[in-house]
Amino acid sequence: MGIFLKKRTTGISFRTSKHLYKQGLFLSRLGRLLSEGFSLKDSLHFMNTLSKNDSDNWVDTINREVSMGASLSEALVQCEFPDHTCTQLYFALYHGDFNQAITRAGRQLIKQSEKRKKVAAIVQYPIMLIGFIIIMLFTMRYVLIPHIEQITSFQSEGMPLSTRLIVKLVYHAPVGLLSLTVLLVSSIAVLKFISQKESPVFRLNKLVKWMRTPLIKLYWSQYFSYEWGQLLKGSCSLLEVVTIMKSKQSSDLVNEIGQCVEQEMLKGKSFSESLDLFAFLNEEIKEVVRQGETSGKLGYELELYSVSCEEDFDRKMEQIMAWIQPLVFTGVALMIVAIYAALLLPTFSIMDTL
């Protein structure tokens, strides 16, 4: 879904790691050029000379949107850059560190693409093995088992019970796999349809409750603590931060958070107390905000906390990826052993009966 007043007309596009890397590289280069004193027009013209692929279309779109009075963040929406990236650049219009924000957003996209690529490399080979196993199951069900049944019956009392159970499992496996696939696809479609009718805050709160993983909390705590910290360091008050979040140019999630915080503050609650509504934020960020409101150094404290969250997020991601491959390979190995057992045990049983 689009996040700015000018909504996307092409819908959400699936971003591969390669596409994210290109977007990140584009923003990183643009940020460096702007930091070196180039104007936006000169920077885009220079980048247009460097590449004639995706960035060519992005440069044309940005030039067109900017000439019509749009900001860079609004123009990037039309180029289908991620929502959180466009919102970061919108916030940067207020805290003043615009060039650095563009460079940082680019680095984050590159980092995200590298993580996706790493996960894809981990699961690629196991997925190929699983595909091979599925082909073997269908081959055994529709080719091998009918031939064996011409020699002997699997229902005969002379056939060991374990062999009969394994053959029956292989016999019904293709139907079970198809049923499981249909059920999985249907469930995903239903959940997606339901989630589209829910508000972003409700959807995230529910996701945290179901998944119970610290990664979601770490990601969003890092995101908001950094952006709030930058706005506060740029001489914005907490009330001004809430007003900026409520803007129609913010993402749907940020906009709703701003409205919720404002409603809570109108009831007499502090900014830190209003964060209790959001289960996708760590408890620590609420404590940081509470202390920062007292010390008067909230912007700097939030920025330091965002660095801590980012480090924790990266460390936990590395731990998870270190566990994924062994678990997947163990599961695949067990499936292969089961396939060979289903293939060899009936053969040995037939040889014993001959």
Tab-separated table of C-alpha atoms in Angstrom:
chain	number	residue	atom	x	y	z
A	1	MET	CA	0.000	0.000	0.000
A	2	GLY	CA	1.147	3.483	-0.726
A	3	ILE	CA	2.020	5.788	2.105
A	4	PHE	CA	1.788	9.313	0.777
A	5	LEU	CA	-1.043	11.484	-0.403
A	6	LYS	CA	-0.128	10.440	-3.916
A	7	LYS	CA	-0.864	6.744	-3.691
A	8	ARG	CA	0.831	4.191	-5.858
A	9	THR	CA	-1.137	3.053	-8.839
A	10	THR	CA	0.785	-0.116	-9.497
A	11	GLY	CA	0.279	-1.735	-6.081
A	12	ILE	CA	2.923	-3.513	-4.061
A	13	SER	CA	5.731	-5.022	-6.041
A	14	PHE	CA	7.697	-7.987	-4.788
A	15	ARG	CA	11.201	-6.749	-4.061
A	16	THR	CA	13.961	-9.249	-4.608
A	17	SER	CA	17.325	-8.872	-2.906
A	18	LYS	CA	18.765	-7.675	-6.227
A	19	HIS	CA	16.099	-4.990	-6.578
A	20	LEU	CA	16.621	-3.818	-2.990
A	21	TYR	CA	20.365	-3.649	-3.617
A	22	LYS	CA	19.825	-1.436	-6.681
A	23	GLN	CA	17.544	0.871	-4.706
A	24	GLY	CA	20.051	1.044	-1.859
A	25	LEU	CA	22.943	1.749	-4.220
A	26	PHE	CA	20.919	4.480	-5.920
A	27	LEU	CA	20.193	6.243	-2.628
A	28	SER	CA	23.750	5.817	-1.332
A	29	ARG	CA	25.200	7.420	-4.453
A	30	LEU	CA	22.606	10.184	-4.390
A	31	GLY	CA	23.343	10.927	-0.734
A	32	ARG	CA	27.097	11.093	-1.356
A	33	LEU	CA	26.672	13.458	-4.299
A	34	LEU	CA	24.386	15.757	-2.304
A	35	SER	CA	26.877	15.721	0.587
A	36	GLU	CA	29.618	16.804	-1.835
A	37	GLY	CA	27.625	19.919	-2.701
A	38	PHE	CA	25.835	18.782	-5.874
A	39	SER	CA	22.293	20.019	-6.360
A	40	LEU	CA	19.538	17.412	-6.673
A	41	LYS	CA	19.209	18.134	-10.401
A	42	ASP	CA	22.959	17.803	-11.024
A	43	SER	CA	23.158	14.664	-8.889
A	44	LEU	CA	20.354	12.984	-10.826
A	45	HIS	CA	21.888	14.013	-14.143
A	46	PHE	CA	25.247	12.536	-13.118
A	47	MET	CA	23.630	9.288	-11.943
A	48	ASN	CA	21.692	9.060	-15.180
A	49	THR	CA	25.016	9.010	-17.033
A	50	LEU	CA	26.346	6.210	-14.823
A	51	SER	CA	23.520	3.766	-15.441
A	52	LYS	CA	20.902	3.251	-18.094
A	53	ASN	CA	18.878	0.557	-16.323
A	54	ASP	CA	16.514	0.969	-13.368
A	55	SER	CA	18.055	4.240	-12.212
A	56	ASP	CA	17.295	5.740	-15.630
A	57	ASN	CA	13.566	5.299	-15.001
A	58	TRP	CA	13.925	6.453	-11.400
A	59	VAL	CA	15.754	9.619	-12.463
A	60	ASP	CA	13.062	10.451	-15.030
A	61	THR	CA	10.290	9.854	-12.488
A	62	ILE	CA	12.003	11.901	-9.776
A	63	ASN	CA	12.697	14.781	-12.167
A	64	ARG	CA	9.073	14.767	-13.310
A	65	GLU	CA	7.636	14.660	-9.781
A	66	VAL	CA	10.023	17.280	-8.394
A	67	SER	CA	9.273	19.630	-11.299
A	68	MET	CA	5.589	19.328	-10.331
A	69	GLY	CA	6.384	20.458	-6.781
A	70	ALA	CA	6.740	17.098	-5.049
A	71	SER	CA	9.465	16.368	-2.515
A	72	LEU	CA	12.092	13.669	-3.061
A	73	SER	CA	10.326	11.363	-0.607
A	74	GLU	CA	7.071	11.706	-2.559
A	75	ALA	CA	8.899	11.080	-5.838
A	76	LEU	CA	10.440	7.890	-4.446
A	77	VAL	CA	6.940	6.600	-3.690
A	78	GLN	CA	6.218	6.728	-7.412
A	79	CYS	CA	9.456	4.778	-7.988
A	80	GLU	CA	8.104	2.108	-5.597
A	81	PHE	CA	10.801	2.455	-2.973
A	82	PRO	CA	9.922	0.821	0.374
A	83	ASP	CA	7.443	2.683	2.579
A	84	HIS	CA	9.770	2.916	5.566
A	85	THR	CA	12.502	4.431	3.374
A	86	CYS	CA	10.206	7.131	2.008
A	87	THR	CA	9.012	7.940	5.527
A	88	GLN	CA	12.622	8.252	6.730
A	89	LEU	CA	13.314	10.843	4.046
A	90	TYR	CA	10.100	12.680	4.883
A	91	PHE	CA	11.211	12.944	8.518
A	92	ALA	CA	14.601	14.192	7.313
A	93	LEU	CA	12.884	17.272	5.873
A	94	TYR	CA	12.224	18.313	9.485
A	95	HIS	CA	15.376	17.318	11.349
A	96	GLY	CA	17.614	18.832	8.648
A	97	ASP	CA	20.128	16.008	8.197
A	98	PHE	CA	18.715	15.231	4.759
A	99	ASN	CA	21.853	14.179	2.868
A	100	GLN	CA	22.963	11.866	5.659
A	101	ALA	CA	19.443	10.406	5.886
A	102	ILE	CA	19.515	9.503	2.177
A	103	THR	CA	22.905	7.813	2.537
A	104	ARG	CA	21.800	5.924	5.646
A	105	ALA	CA	18.560	4.783	3.999
A	106	GLY	CA	20.601	3.476	1.071
A	107	ARG	CA	22.953	1.568	3.379
A	108	GLN	CA	19.980	0.028	5.176
A	109	LEU	CA	18.481	-1.224	1.906
A	110	ILE	CA	21.824	-2.699	0.842
A	111	LYS	CA	22.137	-4.388	4.231
A	112	GLN	CA	18.607	-5.743	3.946
A	113	SER	CA	19.304	-7.117	0.464
A	114	GLU	CA	22.451	-8.858	1.722
A	115	LYS	CA	20.474	-10.543	4.504
A	116	ARG	CA	17.843	-11.737	2.035
A	117	LYS	CA	20.545	-13.042	-0.267
A	118	LYS	CA	22.180	-14.882	2.619
A	119	VAL	CA	18.907	-16.536	3.652
A	120	ALA	CA	18.212	-17.490	0.029
A	121	ALA	CA	21.664	-19.081	-0.245
A	122	ILE	CA	21.033	-21.090	2.933
A	123	VAL	CA	17.671	-22.530	1.855
A	124	GLN	CA	18.301	-22.839	-1.894
A	125	TYR	CA	19.950	-26.274	-1.849
A	126	PRO	CA	17.496	-27.816	0.657
A	127	ILE	CA	14.588	-26.583	-1.467
A	128	MET	CA	16.107	-28.330	-4.490
A	129	LEU	CA	16.413	-31.533	-2.446
A	130	ILE	CA	12.808	-31.260	-1.299
A	131	GLY	CA	11.737	-30.839	-4.922
A	132	PHE	CA	13.715	-33.949	-5.836
A	133	ILE	CA	12.053	-35.877	-2.992
A	134	ILE	CA	8.589	-34.827	-4.170
A	135	ILE	CA	9.417	-36.086	-7.681
A	136	MET	CA	10.589	-39.380	-6.166
A	137	LEU	CA	7.354	-39.731	-4.189
A	138	PHE	CA	5.217	-39.225	-7.282
A	139	THR	CA	7.405	-41.636	-9.261
A	140	MET	CA	7.102	-44.328	-6.595
A	141	ARG	CA	3.350	-43.790	-6.289
A	142	TYR	CA	2.484	-43.911	-9.971
A	143	VAL	CA	5.333	-46.023	-11.454
A	144	LEU	CA	7.117	-48.242	-8.929
A	145	ILE	CA	4.294	-49.326	-6.609
A	146	PRO	CA	1.923	-50.390	-9.451
A	147	HIS	CA	4.734	-52.586	-10.875
A	148	ILE	CA	5.440	-54.161	-7.478
A	149	GLU	CA	1.732	-54.835	-6.961
A	150	GLN	CA	1.772	-56.943	-10.115
A	151	ILE	CA	4.200	-59.283	-8.329
A	152	THR	CA	2.797	-59.290	-4.801
A	153	SER	CA	0.055	-57.672	-2.758
A	154	PHE	CA	1.026	-55.232	-0.053
A	155	GLN	CA	-2.046	-56.315	1.879
A	156	SER	CA	-0.893	-59.904	2.206
A	157	GLU	CA	-0.204	-61.250	5.678
A	158	GLY	CA	3.258	-62.361	4.579
A	159	MET	CA	4.305	-58.734	4.189
A	160	PRO	CA	5.690	-57.232	7.463
A	161	LEU	CA	3.491	-54.601	9.103
A	162	SER	CA	6.269	-51.982	9.019
A	163	THR	CA	6.688	-52.463	5.268
A	164	ARG	CA	2.944	-52.175	4.667
A	165	LEU	CA	2.777	-48.961	6.696
A	166	ILE	CA	5.722	-47.392	4.859
A	167	VAL	CA	4.296	-48.298	1.454
A	168	LYS	CA	0.887	-46.950	2.454
A	169	LEU	CA	2.547	-43.716	3.575
A	170	VAL	CA	4.332	-43.343	0.227
A	171	TYR	CA	1.143	-44.306	-1.634
A	172	HIS	CA	-0.881	-41.513	-0.022
A	173	ALA	CA	1.967	-38.965	0.193
A	174	PRO	CA	1.267	-37.221	-3.172
A	175	VAL	CA	-2.380	-36.635	-2.276
A	176	GLY	CA	-1.335	-35.438	1.170
A	177	LEU	CA	1.223	-33.033	-0.295
A	178	LEU	CA	-1.312	-31.589	-2.726
A	179	SER	CA	-3.900	-31.202	0.041
A	180	LEU	CA	-1.339	-29.557	2.312
A	181	THR	CA	-0.290	-27.158	-0.459
A	182	VAL	CA	-3.898	-26.176	-1.195
A	183	LEU	CA	-4.588	-25.695	2.520
A	184	LEU	CA	-1.451	-23.590	2.972
A	185	VAL	CA	-2.160	-21.360	-0.039
A	186	SER	CA	-5.803	-20.939	1.015
A	187	SER	CA	-4.808	-20.058	4.583
A	188	ILE	CA	-2.294	-17.459	3.384
A	189	ALA	CA	-4.892	-15.933	1.039
A	190	VAL	CA	-7.515	-15.762	3.812
A	191	LEU	CA	-5.058	-14.259	6.317
A	192	LYS	CA	-3.912	-11.702	3.753
A	193	PHE	CA	-7.524	-10.761	2.973
A	194	ILE	CA	-8.329	-10.362	6.675
A	195	SER	CA	-5.160	-8.368	7.388
A	196	GLN	CA	-5.968	-5.887	4.615
A	197	LYS	CA	-9.061	-4.846	6.569
A	198	GLU	CA	-7.109	-4.327	9.789
A	199	SER	CA	-5.259	-1.188	10.815
A	200	PRO	CA	-1.433	-1.288	10.632
A	201	VAL	CA	-1.042	-0.969	14.421
A	202	PHE	CA	-3.544	-3.756	15.143
A	203	ARG	CA	-1.891	-5.954	12.516
A	204	LEU	CA	1.592	-5.461	13.979
A	205	ASN	CA	0.389	-5.992	17.557
A	206	LYS	CA	-1.284	-9.238	16.503
A	207	LEU	CA	1.810	-10.369	14.595
A	208	VAL	CA	3.998	-9.866	17.663
A	209	LYS	CA	1.521	-11.799	19.801
A	210	TRP	CA	1.441	-14.748	17.381
A	211	MET	CA	5.104	-14.988	16.426
A	212	ARG	CA	6.668	-14.136	19.797
A	213	THR	CA	10.007	-13.255	18.216
A	214	PRO	CA	12.159	-10.370	19.477
A	215	LEU	CA	13.166	-9.457	15.915
A	216	ILE	CA	9.961	-7.538	15.188
A	217	LYS	CA	10.261	-5.493	18.370
A	218	LEU	CA	13.944	-4.822	17.794
A	219	TYR	CA	13.383	-3.698	14.202
A	220	TRP	CA	10.588	-1.231	14.966
A	221	SER	CA	12.166	-0.016	18.214
A	222	GLN	CA	15.357	0.757	16.288
A	223	TYR	CA	13.406	2.450	13.493
A	224	PHE	CA	11.303	4.747	15.661
A	225	SER	CA	13.962	5.510	18.271
A	226	TYR	CA	16.349	6.680	15.545
A	227	GLU	CA	13.759	8.779	13.686
A	228	TRP	CA	12.366	10.325	16.864
A	229	GLY	CA	15.892	10.990	18.085
A	230	GLN	CA	16.814	12.797	14.877
A	231	LEU	CA	13.671	14.938	14.997
A	232	LEU	CA	14.263	15.862	18.643
A	233	LYS	CA	17.930	16.657	17.969
A	234	GLY	CA	16.714	18.894	15.147
A	235	SER	CA	14.951	21.091	17.737
A	236	CYS	CA	11.500	19.517	17.366
A	237	SER	CA	9.415	19.110	20.511
A	238	LEU	CA	7.518	15.902	21.280
A	239	LEU	CA	4.269	17.589	20.249
A	240	GLU	CA	5.842	18.581	16.932
A	241	VAL	CA	7.055	14.987	16.458
A	242	VAL	CA	3.479	13.764	16.929
A	243	THR	CA	2.208	16.368	14.456
A	244	ILE	CA	4.790	15.295	11.864
A	245	MET	CA	3.830	11.647	12.341
A	246	LYS	CA	0.156	12.496	11.783
A	247	SER	CA	0.892	14.097	8.433
A	248	LYS	CA	-0.719	12.563	5.358
A	249	GLN	CA	2.768	12.242	3.901
A	250	SER	CA	3.733	9.741	6.606
A	251	SER	CA	3.195	6.024	6.193
A	252	ASP	CA	-0.118	4.514	7.277
A	253	LEU	CA	1.580	2.933	10.292
A	254	VAL	CA	3.345	6.130	11.381
A	255	ASN	CA	0.181	8.156	10.800
A	256	GLU	CA	-1.897	5.850	12.994
A	257	ILE	CA	0.758	5.821	15.732
A	258	GLY	CA	0.758	9.622	15.704
A	259	GLN	CA	-3.018	9.730	16.054
A	260	CYS	CA	-3.011	7.174	18.888
A	261	VAL	CA	-0.264	9.019	20.775
A	262	GLU	CA	-2.095	12.331	20.372
A	263	GLN	CA	-5.324	10.835	21.733
A	264	GLU	CA	-3.489	9.426	24.753
A	265	MET	CA	-1.702	12.720	25.415
A	266	LEU	CA	-5.039	14.562	25.275
A	267	LYS	CA	-6.168	12.255	28.078
A	268	GLY	CA	-3.302	13.566	30.195
A	269	LYS	CA	-0.783	10.790	29.583
A	270	SER	CA	2.857	11.433	28.753
A	271	PHE	CA	4.514	10.435	25.484
A	272	SER	CA	6.206	7.456	27.156
A	273	GLU	CA	2.933	6.238	28.707
A	274	SER	CA	1.161	6.397	25.348
A	275	LEU	CA	3.686	3.914	23.919
A	276	ASP	CA	2.059	1.150	25.993
A	277	LEU	CA	-0.463	0.795	23.146
A	278	PHE	CA	2.184	-0.616	20.829
A	279	ALA	CA	3.210	-4.205	21.580
A	280	PHE	CA	5.747	-4.121	18.725
A	281	LEU	CA	7.974	-1.708	20.670
A	282	ASN	CA	10.386	-2.898	23.357
A	283	GLU	CA	9.759	-1.977	26.968
A	284	GLU	CA	13.222	-0.408	27.022
A	285	ILE	CA	12.272	2.315	24.552
A	286	LYS	CA	9.503	3.439	26.888
A	287	GLU	CA	11.994	3.650	29.744
A	288	VAL	CA	14.461	5.559	27.545
A	289	VAL	CA	11.742	8.064	26.607
A	290	ARG	CA	10.704	8.380	30.257
A	291	GLN	CA	14.263	9.112	31.376
A	292	GLY	CA	14.925	11.394	28.420
A	293	GLU	CA	11.858	13.494	29.174
A	294	THR	CA	13.340	14.126	32.622
A	295	SER	CA	16.978	14.668	31.627
A	296	GLY	CA	16.246	16.844	28.596
A	297	LYS	CA	18.573	14.768	26.378
A	298	LEU	CA	15.927	12.532	24.859
A	299	GLY	CA	17.144	12.929	21.263
A	300	TYR	CA	20.678	11.724	22.016
A	301	GLU	CA	19.470	8.906	24.271
A	302	LEU	CA	17.072	7.627	21.608
A	303	GLU	CA	19.815	7.693	18.993
A	304	LEU	CA	22.126	5.649	21.238
A	305	TYR	CA	19.313	3.217	21.982
A	306	SER	CA	18.653	2.755	18.251
A	307	VAL	CA	22.295	1.711	17.770
A	308	SER	CA	21.911	-0.855	20.554
A	309	CYS	CA	18.720	-2.239	18.961
A	310	GLU	CA	20.400	-2.497	15.568
A	311	GLU	CA	23.329	-4.434	17.038
A	312	ASP	CA	20.972	-6.815	18.879
A	313	PHE	CA	18.898	-7.304	15.730
A	314	ASP	CA	21.958	-8.181	13.635
A	315	ARG	CA	23.278	-10.578	16.270
A	316	LYS	CA	19.963	-12.431	16.612
A	317	MET	CA	19.593	-12.641	12.827
A	318	GLU	CA	23.026	-14.258	12.595
A	319	GLN	CA	22.065	-16.747	15.302
A	320	ILE	CA	18.839	-17.662	13.522
A	321	MET	CA	20.564	-18.105	10.171
A	322	ALA	CA	23.184	-20.313	11.842
A	323	TRP	CA	20.369	-22.619	12.984
A	324	ILE	CA	18.288	-22.631	9.797
A	325	GLN	CA	20.621	-24.653	7.575
A	326	PRO	CA	21.309	-27.556	10.001
A	327	LEU	CA	17.612	-27.889	10.819
A	328	VAL	CA	16.566	-27.869	7.166
A	329	PHE	CA	19.242	-30.391	6.184
A	330	THR	CA	18.261	-32.662	9.087
A	331	GLY	CA	14.639	-32.624	7.943
A	332	VAL	CA	15.632	-33.324	4.346
A	333	ALA	CA	17.933	-36.174	5.447
A	334	LEU	CA	15.105	-37.823	7.397
A	335	MET	CA	12.829	-37.570	4.366
A	336	ILE	CA	15.476	-39.162	2.133
A	337	VAL	CA	15.977	-42.031	4.602
A	338	ALA	CA	12.207	-42.588	4.675
A	339	ILE	CA	12.088	-42.667	0.867
A	340	TYR	CA	14.861	-45.251	0.638
A	341	ALA	CA	13.216	-47.323	3.358
A	342	ALA	CA	9.968	-47.275	1.391
A	343	LEU	CA	11.892	-48.345	-1.693
A	344	LEU	CA	14.118	-51.067	-0.209
A	345	LEU	CA	11.940	-52.731	2.448
A	346	PRO	CA	9.234	-53.886	0.005
A	347	THR	CA	11.974	-55.155	-2.323
A	348	PHE	CA	13.552	-57.259	0.436
A	349	SER	CA	10.128	-58.538	1.491
A	350	ILE	CA	9.350	-59.619	-2.076
A	351	MET	CA	12.697	-61.397	-2.327
A	352	ASP	CA	11.909	-63.295	0.904
A	353	THR	CA	8.564	-64.473	-0.452
A	354	LEU	CA	10.001	-65.735	-3.757
